Amino acid sequence: MAKLDSDIVIVTNDMDVFSLRKFREEFPQRFIDVGVAEQNLINVASGLASTGKKVIVFGLLSFLTTRCYEQIKLNICGMKLPVVIVGIGPGLSFSYDGPTHHSISDIGSFRLIPNLQILNPSGTRTAKKSAQKALDFDRPTLVRLDKGTFRQPFDDRNIEDGLVEHIPGKQNLIIYTG
């Protein structure tokens, strides 16, 4: 998409992630690393989006939740800017990095923000569908991504309907998200 649309910009907070390296090499003028400054990250993203750029914010979910919550709530969602926020590491994905990297309350916090669409893929197939939906750039969107790749437990269904599997004769109930 970035090859076809010169308005796509990625803004990150000091993330050296393999998936961003290729974008940074191919489109250095559309890759902005603000450093460890999450509040500034959201301010830069909202400023770019207000000028018509299609902005993707990429950062650790724990930092996006706690360090710049007000900026997301007011500057992106309050203004209904179509910024895609990709938060990496829900739950204890970065368990060995300590409590600053744990993101166990993000979904509860973000659900309180009006105008924010939350996408929480549970595997490769739903991650692809979530990306397609988010990259429509029609509203503020948070995509929660775990680190690593995971088997998709369900077939190719509409992710907006939710995913339910009922096995007759079984009495167990398993609920999972992301």
PDB file of C-alpha atoms in Angstrom:
ATOM      1  CA  MET A   1       0.000   0.000   0.000  1.00  0.00           C
ATOM      2  CA  ALA A   2       2.824   2.412   0.807  1.00  0.00           C
ATOM      3  CA  LYS A   3       4.209   1.981  -2.714  1.00  0.00           C
ATOM      4  CA  LEU A   4       0.859   3.036  -4.157  1.00  0.00           C
ATOM      5  CA  ASP A   5      -0.003   5.776  -1.652  1.00  0.00           C
ATOM      6  CA  SER A   6       2.602   8.411  -0.793  1.00  0.00           C
ATOM      7  CA  ASP A   7       0.405   9.741   2.043  1.00  0.00           C
ATOM      8  CA  ILE A   8       1.079   6.697   4.257  1.00  0.00           C
ATOM      9  CA  VAL A   9       3.451   7.585   7.104  1.00  0.00           C
ATOM     10  CA  ILE A  10       4.697   5.483  10.015  1.00  0.00           C
ATOM     11  CA  VAL A  11       5.478   7.183  13.315  1.00  0.00           C
ATOM     12  CA  THR A  12       7.131   5.166  16.060  1.00  0.00           C
ATOM     13  CA  ASN A  13       8.752   5.545  19.474  1.00  0.00           C
ATOM     14  CA  ASP A  14      12.251   4.134  19.261  1.00  0.00           C
ATOM     15  CA  MET A  15      11.233   0.711  18.017  1.00  0.00           C
ATOM     16  CA  ASP A  16      13.773  -1.330  16.110  1.00  0.00           C
ATOM     17  CA  VAL A  17      11.349  -3.905  14.804  1.00  0.00           C
ATOM     18  CA  PHE A  18      12.187  -6.045  11.812  1.00  0.00           C
ATOM     19  CA  SER A  19       8.852  -5.293  10.126  1.00  0.00           C
ATOM     20  CA  LEU A  20       9.615  -1.557  10.231  1.00  0.00           C
ATOM     21  CA  ARG A  21      13.144  -1.828   8.834  1.00  0.00           C
ATOM     22  CA  LYS A  22      11.983  -2.488   5.286  1.00  0.00           C
ATOM     23  CA  PHE A  23       9.546   0.434   5.371  1.00  0.00           C
ATOM     24  CA  ARG A  24      12.236   2.706   6.823  1.00  0.00           C
ATOM     25  CA  GLU A  25      14.694   1.712   4.076  1.00  0.00           C
ATOM     26  CA  GLU A  26      12.204   2.086   1.228  1.00  0.00           C
ATOM     27  CA  PHE A  27      10.470   5.253   2.464  1.00  0.00           C
ATOM     28  CA  PRO A  28      12.859   7.100   4.798  1.00  0.00           C
ATOM     29  CA  GLN A  29      11.039  10.412   4.318  1.00  0.00           C
ATOM     30  CA  ARG A  30       7.787   8.763   5.515  1.00  0.00           C
ATOM     31  CA  PHE A  31       9.258   7.074   8.583  1.00  0.00           C
ATOM     32  CA  ILE A  32       9.462   9.167  11.756  1.00  0.00           C
ATOM     33  CA  ASP A  33      11.039   7.854  14.949  1.00  0.00           C
ATOM     34  CA  VAL A  34      10.318  10.328  17.753  1.00  0.00           C
ATOM     35  CA  GLY A  35      12.404   8.397  20.274  1.00  0.00           C
ATOM     36  CA  VAL A  36      11.153   7.478  23.708  1.00  0.00           C
ATOM     37  CA  ALA A  37       8.539  10.239  23.754  1.00  0.00           C
ATOM     38  CA  GLU A  38       5.090   8.653  23.528  1.00  0.00           C
ATOM     39  CA  GLN A  39       3.099  11.838  24.150  1.00  0.00           C
ATOM     40  CA  ASN A  40       5.010  13.557  21.361  1.00  0.00           C
ATOM     41  CA  LEU A  41       4.451  10.460  19.206  1.00  0.00           C
ATOM     42  CA  ILE A  42       0.679  10.952  19.359  1.00  0.00           C
ATOM     43  CA  ASN A  43       0.946  14.716  18.907  1.00  0.00           C
ATOM     44  CA  VAL A  44       3.050  14.265  15.751  1.00  0.00           C
ATOM     45  CA  ALA A  45       0.646  11.602  14.452  1.00  0.00           C
ATOM     46  CA  SER A  46      -2.413  13.776  15.016  1.00  0.00           C
ATOM     47  CA  GLY A  47      -0.725  16.760  13.363  1.00  0.00           C
ATOM     48  CA  LEU A  48       0.163  14.706  10.290  1.00  0.00           C
ATOM     49  CA  ALA A  49      -3.335  13.180  10.113  1.00  0.00           C
ATOM     50  CA  SER A  50      -4.943  16.611  10.305  1.00  0.00           C
ATOM     51  CA  THR A  51      -3.084  17.529   7.095  1.00  0.00           C
ATOM     52  CA  GLY A  52      -4.413  14.481   5.241  1.00  0.00           C
ATOM     53  CA  LYS A  53      -1.594  12.018   5.835  1.00  0.00           C
ATOM     54  CA  LYS A  54      -2.518   8.391   6.524  1.00  0.00           C
ATOM     55  CA  VAL A  55      -0.704   7.794   9.771  1.00  0.00           C
ATOM     56  CA  ILE A  56       0.212   4.494  11.378  1.00  0.00           C
ATOM     57  CA  VAL A  57       1.518   4.736  14.938  1.00  0.00           C
ATOM     58  CA  PHE A  58       3.621   1.740  15.949  1.00  0.00           C
ATOM     59  CA  GLY A  59       4.721   1.150  19.542  1.00  0.00           C
ATOM     60  CA  LEU A  60       4.655  -1.017  22.637  1.00  0.00           C
ATOM     61  CA  LEU A  61       1.085  -1.200  23.859  1.00  0.00           C
ATOM     62  CA  SER A  62       1.955  -0.703  27.523  1.00  0.00           C
ATOM     63  CA  PHE A  63       3.598   2.637  26.755  1.00  0.00           C
ATOM     64  CA  LEU A  64       0.816   3.773  24.434  1.00  0.00           C
ATOM     65  CA  THR A  65      -1.773   2.998  27.105  1.00  0.00           C
ATOM     66  CA  THR A  66      -0.222   4.659  30.115  1.00  0.00           C
ATOM     67  CA  ARG A  67       2.080   7.371  28.820  1.00  0.00           C
ATOM     68  CA  CYS A  68      -0.103   9.066  26.213  1.00  0.00           C
ATOM     69  CA  TYR A  69      -3.688   8.114  27.013  1.00  0.00           C
ATOM     70  CA  GLU A  70      -4.886  11.746  27.120  1.00  0.00           C
ATOM     71  CA  GLN A  71      -3.281  12.539  23.763  1.00  0.00           C
ATOM     72  CA  ILE A  72      -4.990   9.546  22.143  1.00  0.00           C
ATOM     73  CA  LYS A  73      -8.321  10.430  23.750  1.00  0.00           C
ATOM     74  CA  LEU A  74      -8.268  14.134  22.862  1.00  0.00           C
ATOM     75  CA  ASN A  75      -5.944  14.638  19.892  1.00  0.00           C
ATOM     76  CA  ILE A  76      -6.879  11.583  17.850  1.00  0.00           C
ATOM     77  CA  CYS A  77     -10.260  10.287  18.990  1.00  0.00           C
ATOM     78  CA  GLY A  78     -11.698  13.627  20.089  1.00  0.00           C
ATOM     79  CA  MET A  79     -10.864  15.014  16.659  1.00  0.00           C
ATOM     80  CA  LYS A  80     -11.996  11.764  14.955  1.00  0.00           C
ATOM     81  CA  LEU A  81      -8.703  11.552  13.071  1.00  0.00           C
ATOM     82  CA  PRO A  82      -8.253   8.320  11.107  1.00  0.00           C
ATOM     83  CA  VAL A  83      -4.984   7.312  12.753  1.00  0.00           C
ATOM     84  CA  VAL A  84      -4.150   3.606  13.012  1.00  0.00           C
ATOM     85  CA  ILE A  85      -2.438   2.788  16.299  1.00  0.00           C
ATOM     86  CA  VAL A  86      -0.643  -0.552  16.246  1.00  0.00           C
ATOM     87  CA  GLY A  87       0.105  -1.606  19.805  1.00  0.00           C
ATOM     88  CA  ILE A  88       2.536  -4.471  20.160  1.00  0.00           C
ATOM     89  CA  GLY A  89       2.547  -6.731  23.200  1.00  0.00           C
ATOM     90  CA  PRO A  90      -0.833  -7.071  24.919  1.00  0.00           C
ATOM     91  CA  GLY A  91      -0.951  -8.907  28.202  1.00  0.00           C
ATOM     92  CA  LEU A  92       2.371 -10.409  29.229  1.00  0.00           C
ATOM     93  CA  SER A  93       3.858 -10.704  25.727  1.00  0.00           C
ATOM     94  CA  PHE A  94       7.006  -8.993  26.963  1.00  0.00           C
ATOM     95  CA  SER A  95       6.999 -10.794  30.306  1.00  0.00           C
ATOM     96  CA  TYR A  96      10.773 -10.830  30.713  1.00  0.00           C
ATOM     97  CA  ASP A  97      11.054  -7.059  30.287  1.00  0.00           C
ATOM     98  CA  GLY A  98       9.326  -6.371  33.587  1.00  0.00           C
ATOM     99  CA  PRO A  99       6.132  -4.632  34.677  1.00  0.00           C
ATOM    100  CA  THR A 100       6.720  -1.502  32.580  1.00  0.00           C
ATOM    101  CA  HIS A 101       6.218  -3.670  29.493  1.00  0.00           C
ATOM    102  CA  HIS A 102       3.150  -5.557  30.740  1.00  0.00           C
ATOM    103  CA  SER A 103      -0.111  -4.415  29.177  1.00  0.00           C
ATOM    104  CA  ILE A 104      -2.877  -5.975  31.210  1.00  0.00           C
ATOM    105  CA  SER A 105      -5.336  -3.063  31.419  1.00  0.00           C
ATOM    106  CA  ASP A 106      -5.101  -1.529  27.953  1.00  0.00           C
ATOM    107  CA  ILE A 107      -8.292  -2.932  26.456  1.00  0.00           C
ATOM    108  CA  GLY A 108     -10.344  -1.796  29.450  1.00  0.00           C
ATOM    109  CA  SER A 109      -8.826   1.676  29.303  1.00  0.00           C
ATOM    110  CA  PHE A 110      -9.183   2.097  25.544  1.00  0.00           C
ATOM    111  CA  ARG A 111     -12.803   0.907  25.564  1.00  0.00           C
ATOM    112  CA  LEU A 112     -13.616   4.075  27.536  1.00  0.00           C
ATOM    113  CA  ILE A 113     -12.533   6.342  24.674  1.00  0.00           C
ATOM    114  CA  PRO A 114     -15.329   7.397  22.301  1.00  0.00           C
ATOM    115  CA  ASN A 115     -14.753   7.021  18.536  1.00  0.00           C
ATOM    116  CA  LEU A 116     -11.999   4.407  18.920  1.00  0.00           C
ATOM    117  CA  GLN A 117     -12.356   1.146  17.026  1.00  0.00           C
ATOM    118  CA  ILE A 118     -10.427  -1.685  18.702  1.00  0.00           C
ATOM    119  CA  LEU A 119      -9.266  -4.656  16.649  1.00  0.00           C
ATOM    120  CA  ASN A 120      -7.860  -7.631  18.522  1.00  0.00           C
ATOM    121  CA  PRO A 121      -6.766 -10.342  16.085  1.00  0.00           C
ATOM    122  CA  SER A 122      -6.313 -13.867  17.371  1.00  0.00           C
ATOM    123  CA  GLY A 123      -4.174 -15.342  14.615  1.00  0.00           C
ATOM    124  CA  THR A 124      -2.665 -14.813  11.208  1.00  0.00           C
ATOM    125  CA  ARG A 125      -5.942 -14.724   9.280  1.00  0.00           C
ATOM    126  CA  THR A 126      -7.714 -12.295  11.619  1.00  0.00           C
ATOM    127  CA  ALA A 127      -4.558 -10.157  11.759  1.00  0.00           C
ATOM    128  CA  LYS A 128      -4.681  -9.807   7.972  1.00  0.00           C
ATOM    129  CA  LYS A 129      -8.391  -8.911   8.063  1.00  0.00           C
ATOM    130  CA  SER A 130      -7.752  -6.438  10.882  1.00  0.00           C
ATOM    131  CA  ALA A 131      -4.995  -4.777   8.866  1.00  0.00           C
ATOM    132  CA  GLN A 132      -7.268  -4.466   5.840  1.00  0.00           C
ATOM    133  CA  LYS A 133     -10.011  -2.926   7.972  1.00  0.00           C
ATOM    134  CA  ALA A 134      -7.662  -0.567   9.821  1.00  0.00           C
ATOM    135  CA  LEU A 135      -5.949   0.605   6.636  1.00  0.00           C
ATOM    136  CA  ASP A 136      -9.216   1.941   5.280  1.00  0.00           C
ATOM    137  CA  PHE A 137      -8.232   4.967   7.411  1.00  0.00           C
ATOM    138  CA  ASP A 138     -11.876   5.837   8.072  1.00  0.00           C
ATOM    139  CA  ARG A 139     -11.713   6.309  11.871  1.00  0.00           C
ATOM    140  CA  PRO A 140      -9.354   6.127  14.841  1.00  0.00           C
ATOM    141  CA  THR A 141      -8.338   2.492  15.205  1.00  0.00           C
ATOM    142  CA  LEU A 142      -6.277   0.518  17.693  1.00  0.00           C
ATOM    143  CA  VAL A 143      -4.863  -2.820  16.546  1.00  0.00           C
ATOM    144  CA  ARG A 144      -3.515  -4.976  19.381  1.00  0.00           C
ATOM    145  CA  LEU A 145      -0.832  -7.369  18.157  1.00  0.00           C
ATOM    146  CA  ASP A 146       0.899 -10.052  20.146  1.00  0.00           C
ATOM    147  CA  LYS A 147       4.524 -10.714  19.290  1.00  0.00           C
ATOM    148  CA  GLY A 148       5.141 -13.796  17.220  1.00  0.00           C
ATOM    149  CA  THR A 149       2.911 -15.713  14.827  1.00  0.00           C
ATOM    150  CA  PHE A 150       0.022 -17.892  15.856  1.00  0.00           C
ATOM    151  CA  ARG A 151      -2.152 -20.583  14.322  1.00  0.00           C
ATOM    152  CA  GLN A 152      -5.604 -19.320  13.361  1.00  0.00           C
ATOM    153  CA  PRO A 153      -8.117 -21.409  15.326  1.00  0.00           C
ATOM    154  CA  PHE A 154     -11.132 -20.511  13.179  1.00  0.00           C
ATOM    155  CA  ASP A 155     -12.013 -20.538   9.522  1.00  0.00           C
ATOM    156  CA  ASP A 156     -12.366 -17.441   7.354  1.00  0.00           C
ATOM    157  CA  ARG A 157     -15.339 -15.657   8.966  1.00  0.00           C
ATOM    158  CA  ASN A 158     -16.417 -12.051   9.281  1.00  0.00           C
ATOM    159  CA  ILE A 159     -14.382 -10.772  12.239  1.00  0.00           C
ATOM    160  CA  GLU A 160     -17.024  -8.193  13.138  1.00  0.00           C
ATOM    161  CA  ASP A 161     -19.486 -10.991  13.985  1.00  0.00           C
ATOM    162  CA  GLY A 162     -17.111 -12.445  16.541  1.00  0.00           C
ATOM    163  CA  LEU A 163     -15.858 -15.995  16.447  1.00  0.00           C
ATOM    164  CA  VAL A 164     -17.806 -18.717  18.194  1.00  0.00           C
ATOM    165  CA  GLU A 165     -17.349 -22.437  17.960  1.00  0.00           C
ATOM    166  CA  HIS A 166     -19.973 -24.693  19.513  1.00  0.00           C
ATOM    167  CA  ILE A 167     -19.279 -28.397  19.882  1.00  0.00           C
ATOM    168  CA  PRO A 168     -22.471 -30.311  20.714  1.00  0.00           C
ATOM    169  CA  GLY A 169     -22.265 -32.484  23.796  1.00  0.00           C
ATOM    170  CA  LYS A 170     -19.368 -30.530  25.352  1.00  0.00           C
ATOM    171  CA  GLN A 171     -19.812 -28.644  28.605  1.00  0.00           C
ATOM    172  CA  ASN A 172     -16.586 -26.641  28.596  1.00  0.00           C
ATOM    173  CA  LEU A 173     -16.581 -22.939  27.857  1.00  0.00           C
ATOM    174  CA  ILE A 174     -13.373 -21.329  26.641  1.00  0.00           C
ATOM    175  CA  ILE A 175     -13.248 -17.585  26.086  1.00  0.00           C
ATOM    176  CA  TYR A 176     -10.197 -15.923  24.607  1.00  0.00           C
ATOM    177  CA  THR A 177      -9.291 -12.688  22.958  1.00  0.00           C
ATOM    178  CA  GLY A 178      -6.335 -11.672  20.846  1.00  0.00           C
TER     179      GLY A 178
END
